[in-house]
PDB file of N, CA and C in Angstrom:
ATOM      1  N   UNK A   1      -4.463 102.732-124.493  1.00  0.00           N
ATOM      2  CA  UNK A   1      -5.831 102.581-124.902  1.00  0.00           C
ATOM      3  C   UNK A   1      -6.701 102.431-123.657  1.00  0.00           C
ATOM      4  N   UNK A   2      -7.831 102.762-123.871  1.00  0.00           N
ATOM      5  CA  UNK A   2      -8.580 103.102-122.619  1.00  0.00           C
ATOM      6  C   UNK A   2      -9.525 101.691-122.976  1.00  0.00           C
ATOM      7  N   UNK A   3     -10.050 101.129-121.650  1.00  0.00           N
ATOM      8  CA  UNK A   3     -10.677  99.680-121.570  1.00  0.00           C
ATOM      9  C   UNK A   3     -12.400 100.328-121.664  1.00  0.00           C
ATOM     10  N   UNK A   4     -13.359 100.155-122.136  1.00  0.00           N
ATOM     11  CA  UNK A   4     -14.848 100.307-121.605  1.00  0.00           C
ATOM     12  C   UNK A   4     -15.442  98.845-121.872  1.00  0.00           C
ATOM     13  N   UNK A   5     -16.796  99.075-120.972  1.00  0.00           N
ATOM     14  CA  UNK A   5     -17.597  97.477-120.711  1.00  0.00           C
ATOM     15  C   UNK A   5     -18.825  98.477-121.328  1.00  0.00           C
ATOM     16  N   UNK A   6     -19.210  97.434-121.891  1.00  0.00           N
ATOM     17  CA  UNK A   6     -21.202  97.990-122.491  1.00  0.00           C
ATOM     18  C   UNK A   6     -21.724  96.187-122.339  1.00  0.00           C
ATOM     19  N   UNK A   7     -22.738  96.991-122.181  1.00  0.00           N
ATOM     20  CA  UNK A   7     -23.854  95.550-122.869  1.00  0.00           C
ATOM     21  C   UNK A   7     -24.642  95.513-123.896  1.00  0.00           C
ATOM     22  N   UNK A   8     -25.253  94.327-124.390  1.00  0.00           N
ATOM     23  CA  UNK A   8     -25.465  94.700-125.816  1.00  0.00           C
ATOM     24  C   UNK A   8     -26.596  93.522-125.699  1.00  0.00           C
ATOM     25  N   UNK A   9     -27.654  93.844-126.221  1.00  0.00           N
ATOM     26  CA  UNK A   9     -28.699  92.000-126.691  1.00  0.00           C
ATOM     27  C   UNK A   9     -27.679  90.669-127.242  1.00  0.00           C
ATOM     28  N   UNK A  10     -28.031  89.610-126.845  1.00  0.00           N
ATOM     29  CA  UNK A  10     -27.327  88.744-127.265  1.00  0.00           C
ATOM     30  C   UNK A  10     -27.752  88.577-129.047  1.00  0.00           C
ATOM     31  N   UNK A  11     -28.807  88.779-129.701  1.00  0.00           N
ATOM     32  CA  UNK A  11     -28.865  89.152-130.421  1.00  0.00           C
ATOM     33  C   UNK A  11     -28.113  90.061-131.406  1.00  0.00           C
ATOM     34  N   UNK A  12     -27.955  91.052-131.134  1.00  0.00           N
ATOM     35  CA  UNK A  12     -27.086  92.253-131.890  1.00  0.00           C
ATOM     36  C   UNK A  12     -25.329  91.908-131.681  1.00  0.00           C
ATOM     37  N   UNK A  13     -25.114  91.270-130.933  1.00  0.00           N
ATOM     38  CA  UNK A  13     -23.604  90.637-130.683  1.00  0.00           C
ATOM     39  C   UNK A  13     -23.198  89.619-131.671  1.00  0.00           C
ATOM     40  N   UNK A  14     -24.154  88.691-132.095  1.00  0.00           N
ATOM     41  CA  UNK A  14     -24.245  87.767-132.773  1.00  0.00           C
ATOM     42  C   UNK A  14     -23.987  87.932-134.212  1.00  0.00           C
ATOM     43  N   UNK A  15     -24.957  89.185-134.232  1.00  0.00           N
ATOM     44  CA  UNK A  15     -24.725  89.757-135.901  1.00  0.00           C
ATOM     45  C   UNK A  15     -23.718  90.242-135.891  1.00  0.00           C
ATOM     46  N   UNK A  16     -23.167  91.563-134.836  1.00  0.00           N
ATOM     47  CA  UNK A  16     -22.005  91.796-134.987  1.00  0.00           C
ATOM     48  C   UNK A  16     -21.050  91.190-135.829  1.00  0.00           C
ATOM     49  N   UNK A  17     -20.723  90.118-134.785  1.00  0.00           N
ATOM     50  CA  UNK A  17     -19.895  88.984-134.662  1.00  0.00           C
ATOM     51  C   UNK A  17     -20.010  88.477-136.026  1.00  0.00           C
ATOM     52  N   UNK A  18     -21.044  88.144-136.795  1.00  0.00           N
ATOM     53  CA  UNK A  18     -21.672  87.340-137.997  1.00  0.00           C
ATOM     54  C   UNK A  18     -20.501  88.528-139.047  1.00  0.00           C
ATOM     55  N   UNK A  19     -21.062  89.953-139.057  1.00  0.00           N
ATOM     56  CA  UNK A  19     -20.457  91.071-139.624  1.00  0.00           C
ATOM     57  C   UNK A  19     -18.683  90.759-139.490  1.00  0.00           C
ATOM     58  N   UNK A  20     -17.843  90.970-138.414  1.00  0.00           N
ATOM     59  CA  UNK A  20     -17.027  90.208-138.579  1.00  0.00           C
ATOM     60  C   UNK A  20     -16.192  89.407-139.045  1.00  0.00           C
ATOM     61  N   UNK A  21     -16.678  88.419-139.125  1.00  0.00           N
ATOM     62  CA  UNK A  21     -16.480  87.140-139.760  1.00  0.00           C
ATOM     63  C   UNK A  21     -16.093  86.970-140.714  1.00  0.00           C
ATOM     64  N   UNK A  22     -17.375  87.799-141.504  1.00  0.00           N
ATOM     65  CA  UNK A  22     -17.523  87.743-142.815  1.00  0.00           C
ATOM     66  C   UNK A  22     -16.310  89.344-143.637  1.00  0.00           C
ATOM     67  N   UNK A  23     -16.035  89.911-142.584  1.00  0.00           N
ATOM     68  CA  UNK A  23     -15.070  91.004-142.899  1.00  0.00           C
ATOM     69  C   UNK A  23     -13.974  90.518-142.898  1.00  0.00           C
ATOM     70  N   UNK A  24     -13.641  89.580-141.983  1.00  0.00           N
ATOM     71  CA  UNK A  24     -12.080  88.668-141.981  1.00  0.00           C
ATOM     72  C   UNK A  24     -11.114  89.629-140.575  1.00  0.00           C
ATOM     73  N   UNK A  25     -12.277  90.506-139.906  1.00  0.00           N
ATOM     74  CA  UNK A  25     -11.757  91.165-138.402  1.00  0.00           C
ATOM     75  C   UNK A  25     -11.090  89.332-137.811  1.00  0.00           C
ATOM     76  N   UNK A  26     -10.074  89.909-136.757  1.00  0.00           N
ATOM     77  CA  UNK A  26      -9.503  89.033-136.150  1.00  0.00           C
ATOM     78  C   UNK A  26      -9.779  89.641-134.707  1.00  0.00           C
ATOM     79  N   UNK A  27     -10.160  90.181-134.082  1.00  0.00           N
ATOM     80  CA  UNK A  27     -10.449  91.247-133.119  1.00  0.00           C
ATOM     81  C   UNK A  27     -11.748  91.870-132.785  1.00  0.00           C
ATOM     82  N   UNK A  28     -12.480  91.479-132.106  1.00  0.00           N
ATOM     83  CA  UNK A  28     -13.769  92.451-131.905  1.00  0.00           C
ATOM     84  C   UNK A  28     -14.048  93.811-131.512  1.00  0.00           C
ATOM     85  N   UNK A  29     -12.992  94.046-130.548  1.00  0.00           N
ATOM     86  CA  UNK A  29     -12.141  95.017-130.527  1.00  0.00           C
ATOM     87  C   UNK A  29     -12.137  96.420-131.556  1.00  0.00           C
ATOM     88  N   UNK A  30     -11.242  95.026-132.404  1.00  0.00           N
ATOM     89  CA  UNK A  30     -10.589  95.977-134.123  1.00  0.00           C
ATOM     90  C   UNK A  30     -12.346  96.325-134.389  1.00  0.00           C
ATOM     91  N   UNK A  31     -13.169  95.492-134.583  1.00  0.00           N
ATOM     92  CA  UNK A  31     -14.264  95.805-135.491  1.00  0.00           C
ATOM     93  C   UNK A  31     -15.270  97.040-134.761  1.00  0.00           C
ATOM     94  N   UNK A  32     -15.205  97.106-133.481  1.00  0.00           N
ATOM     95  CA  UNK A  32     -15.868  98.402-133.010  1.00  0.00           C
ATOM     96  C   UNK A  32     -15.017  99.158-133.183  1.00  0.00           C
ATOM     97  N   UNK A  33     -13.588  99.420-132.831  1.00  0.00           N
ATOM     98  CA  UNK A  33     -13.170 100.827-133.268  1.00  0.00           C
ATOM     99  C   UNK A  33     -13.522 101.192-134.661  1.00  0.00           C
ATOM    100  N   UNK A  34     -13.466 100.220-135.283  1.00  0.00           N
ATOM    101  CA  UNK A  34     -14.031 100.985-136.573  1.00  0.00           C
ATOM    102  C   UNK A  34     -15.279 101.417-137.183  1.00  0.00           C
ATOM    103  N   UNK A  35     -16.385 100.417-136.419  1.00  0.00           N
ATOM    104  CA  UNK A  35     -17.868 101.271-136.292  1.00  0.00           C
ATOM    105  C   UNK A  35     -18.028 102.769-136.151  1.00  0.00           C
ATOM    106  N   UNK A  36     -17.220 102.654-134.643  1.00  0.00           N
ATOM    107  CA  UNK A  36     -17.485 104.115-133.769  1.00  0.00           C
ATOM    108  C   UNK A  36     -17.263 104.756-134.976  1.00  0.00           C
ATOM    109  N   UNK A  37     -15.360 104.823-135.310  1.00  0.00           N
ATOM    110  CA  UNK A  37     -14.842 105.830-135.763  1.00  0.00           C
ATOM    111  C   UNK A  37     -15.703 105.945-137.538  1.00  0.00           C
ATOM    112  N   UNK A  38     -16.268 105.367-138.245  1.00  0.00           N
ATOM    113  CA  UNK A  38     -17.485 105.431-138.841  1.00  0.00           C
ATOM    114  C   UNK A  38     -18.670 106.102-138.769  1.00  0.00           C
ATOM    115  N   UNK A  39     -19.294 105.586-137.732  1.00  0.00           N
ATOM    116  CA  UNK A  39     -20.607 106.593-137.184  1.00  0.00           C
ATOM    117  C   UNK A  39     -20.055 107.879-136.684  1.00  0.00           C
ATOM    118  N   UNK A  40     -19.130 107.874-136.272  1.00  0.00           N
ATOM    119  CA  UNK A  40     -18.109 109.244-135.931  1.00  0.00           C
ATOM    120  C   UNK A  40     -17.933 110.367-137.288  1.00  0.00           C
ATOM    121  N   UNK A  41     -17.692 109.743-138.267  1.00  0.00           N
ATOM    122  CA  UNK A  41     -17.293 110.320-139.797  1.00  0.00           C
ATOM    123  C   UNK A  41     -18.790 110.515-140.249  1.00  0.00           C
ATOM    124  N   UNK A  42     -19.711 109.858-140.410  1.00  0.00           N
ATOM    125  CA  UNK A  42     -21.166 110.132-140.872  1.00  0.00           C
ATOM    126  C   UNK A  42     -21.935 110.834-140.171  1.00  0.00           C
ATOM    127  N   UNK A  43     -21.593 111.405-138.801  1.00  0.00           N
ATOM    128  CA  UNK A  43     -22.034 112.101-137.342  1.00  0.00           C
ATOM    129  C   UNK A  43     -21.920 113.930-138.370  1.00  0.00           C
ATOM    130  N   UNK A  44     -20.488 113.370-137.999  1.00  0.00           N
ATOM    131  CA  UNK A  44     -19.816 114.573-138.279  1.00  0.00           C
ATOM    132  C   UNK A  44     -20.265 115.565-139.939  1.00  0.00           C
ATOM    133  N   UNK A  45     -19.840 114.364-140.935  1.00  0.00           N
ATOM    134  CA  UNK A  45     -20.469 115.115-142.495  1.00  0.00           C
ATOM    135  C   UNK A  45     -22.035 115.528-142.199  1.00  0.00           C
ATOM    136  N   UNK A  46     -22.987 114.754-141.569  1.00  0.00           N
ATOM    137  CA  UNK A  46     -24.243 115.433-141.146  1.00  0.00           C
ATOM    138  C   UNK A  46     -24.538 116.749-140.778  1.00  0.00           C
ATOM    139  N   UNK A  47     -23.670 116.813-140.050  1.00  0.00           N
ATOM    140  CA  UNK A  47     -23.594 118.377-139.108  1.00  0.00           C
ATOM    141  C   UNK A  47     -22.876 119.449-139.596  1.00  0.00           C
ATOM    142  N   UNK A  48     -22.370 118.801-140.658  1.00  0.00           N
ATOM    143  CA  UNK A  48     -21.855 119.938-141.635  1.00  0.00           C
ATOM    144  C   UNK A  48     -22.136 120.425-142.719  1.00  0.00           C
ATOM    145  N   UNK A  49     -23.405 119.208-142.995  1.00  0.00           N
ATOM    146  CA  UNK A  49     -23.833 120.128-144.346  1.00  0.00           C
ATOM    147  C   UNK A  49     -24.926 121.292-144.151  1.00  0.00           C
ATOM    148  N   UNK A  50     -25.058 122.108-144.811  1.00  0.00           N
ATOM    149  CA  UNK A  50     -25.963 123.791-144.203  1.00  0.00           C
ATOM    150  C   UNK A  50     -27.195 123.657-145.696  1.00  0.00           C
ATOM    151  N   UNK A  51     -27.873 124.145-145.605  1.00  0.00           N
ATOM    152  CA  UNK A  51     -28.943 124.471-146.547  1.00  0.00           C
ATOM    153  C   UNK A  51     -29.730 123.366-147.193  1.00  0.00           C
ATOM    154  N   UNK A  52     -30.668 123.501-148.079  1.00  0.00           N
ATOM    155  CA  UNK A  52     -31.539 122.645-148.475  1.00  0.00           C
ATOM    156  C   UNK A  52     -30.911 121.408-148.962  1.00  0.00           C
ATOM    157  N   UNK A  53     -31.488 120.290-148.998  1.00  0.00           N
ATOM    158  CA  UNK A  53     -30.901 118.928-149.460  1.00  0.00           C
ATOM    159  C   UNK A  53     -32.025 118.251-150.102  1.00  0.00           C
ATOM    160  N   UNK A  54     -31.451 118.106-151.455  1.00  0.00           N
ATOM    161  CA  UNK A  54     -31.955 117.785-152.469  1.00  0.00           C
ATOM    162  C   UNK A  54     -31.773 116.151-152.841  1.00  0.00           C
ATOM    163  N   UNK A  55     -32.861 115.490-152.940  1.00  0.00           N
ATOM    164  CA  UNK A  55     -32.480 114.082-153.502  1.00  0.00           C
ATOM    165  C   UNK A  55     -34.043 113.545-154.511  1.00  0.00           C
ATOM    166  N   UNK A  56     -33.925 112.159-154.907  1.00  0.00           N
ATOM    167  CA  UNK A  56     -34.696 111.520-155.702  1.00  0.00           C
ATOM    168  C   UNK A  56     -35.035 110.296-154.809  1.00  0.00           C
ATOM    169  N   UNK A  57     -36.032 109.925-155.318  1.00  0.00           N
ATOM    170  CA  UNK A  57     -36.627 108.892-155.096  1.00  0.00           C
ATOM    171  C   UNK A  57     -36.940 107.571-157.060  1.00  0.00           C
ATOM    172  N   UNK A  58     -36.603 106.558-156.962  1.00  0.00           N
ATOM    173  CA  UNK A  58     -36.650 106.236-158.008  1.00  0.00           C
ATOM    174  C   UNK A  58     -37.051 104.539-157.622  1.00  0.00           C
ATOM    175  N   UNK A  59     -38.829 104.628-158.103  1.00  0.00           N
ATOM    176  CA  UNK A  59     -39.151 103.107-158.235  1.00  0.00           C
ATOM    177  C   UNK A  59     -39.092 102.306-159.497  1.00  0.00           C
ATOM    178  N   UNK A  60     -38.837 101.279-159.621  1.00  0.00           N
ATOM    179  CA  UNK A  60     -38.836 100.566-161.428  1.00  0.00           C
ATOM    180  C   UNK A  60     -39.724  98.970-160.484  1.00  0.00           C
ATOM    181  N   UNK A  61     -40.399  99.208-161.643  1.00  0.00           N
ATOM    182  CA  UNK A  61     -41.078  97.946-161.314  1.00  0.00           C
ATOM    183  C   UNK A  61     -41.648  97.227-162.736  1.00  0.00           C
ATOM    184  N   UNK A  62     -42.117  95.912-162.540  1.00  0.00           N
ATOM    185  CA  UNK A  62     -42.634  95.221-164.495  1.00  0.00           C
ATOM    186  C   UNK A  62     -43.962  95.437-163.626  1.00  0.00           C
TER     187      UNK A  62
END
């Protein structure tokens, strides 16, 4: 496995970390490889879909 250093706001580490926690990660480690490889998978289906994209918008309110 290959080592990298980033920096990050102490802020956004925190939540991370908060995210984490609350996932039951034992590893911070574990919990970015699985971001990346996430934003990696949603990167990717993006760039693959071709032609018009169709959706809704739906407000309910009293």
């Amino acid at each position: 496995m290959t080592r990298i250093s980033m920096s990050l706001p102490k802020e956004l580490l925190e939540e991370f970390d908060e995210v984490l926690r609350y996932r039951g990660y034992q590893s911070r480690s574990k919990g970015i490889r699985d971001a990346l490889k996430d934003y990696i998978v949603r990167y990717q289906w993006m760039n693959e879909m071709e032609g018009e994209r169709t959706g809704t918008v739906s407000v309910i309110y009293d």
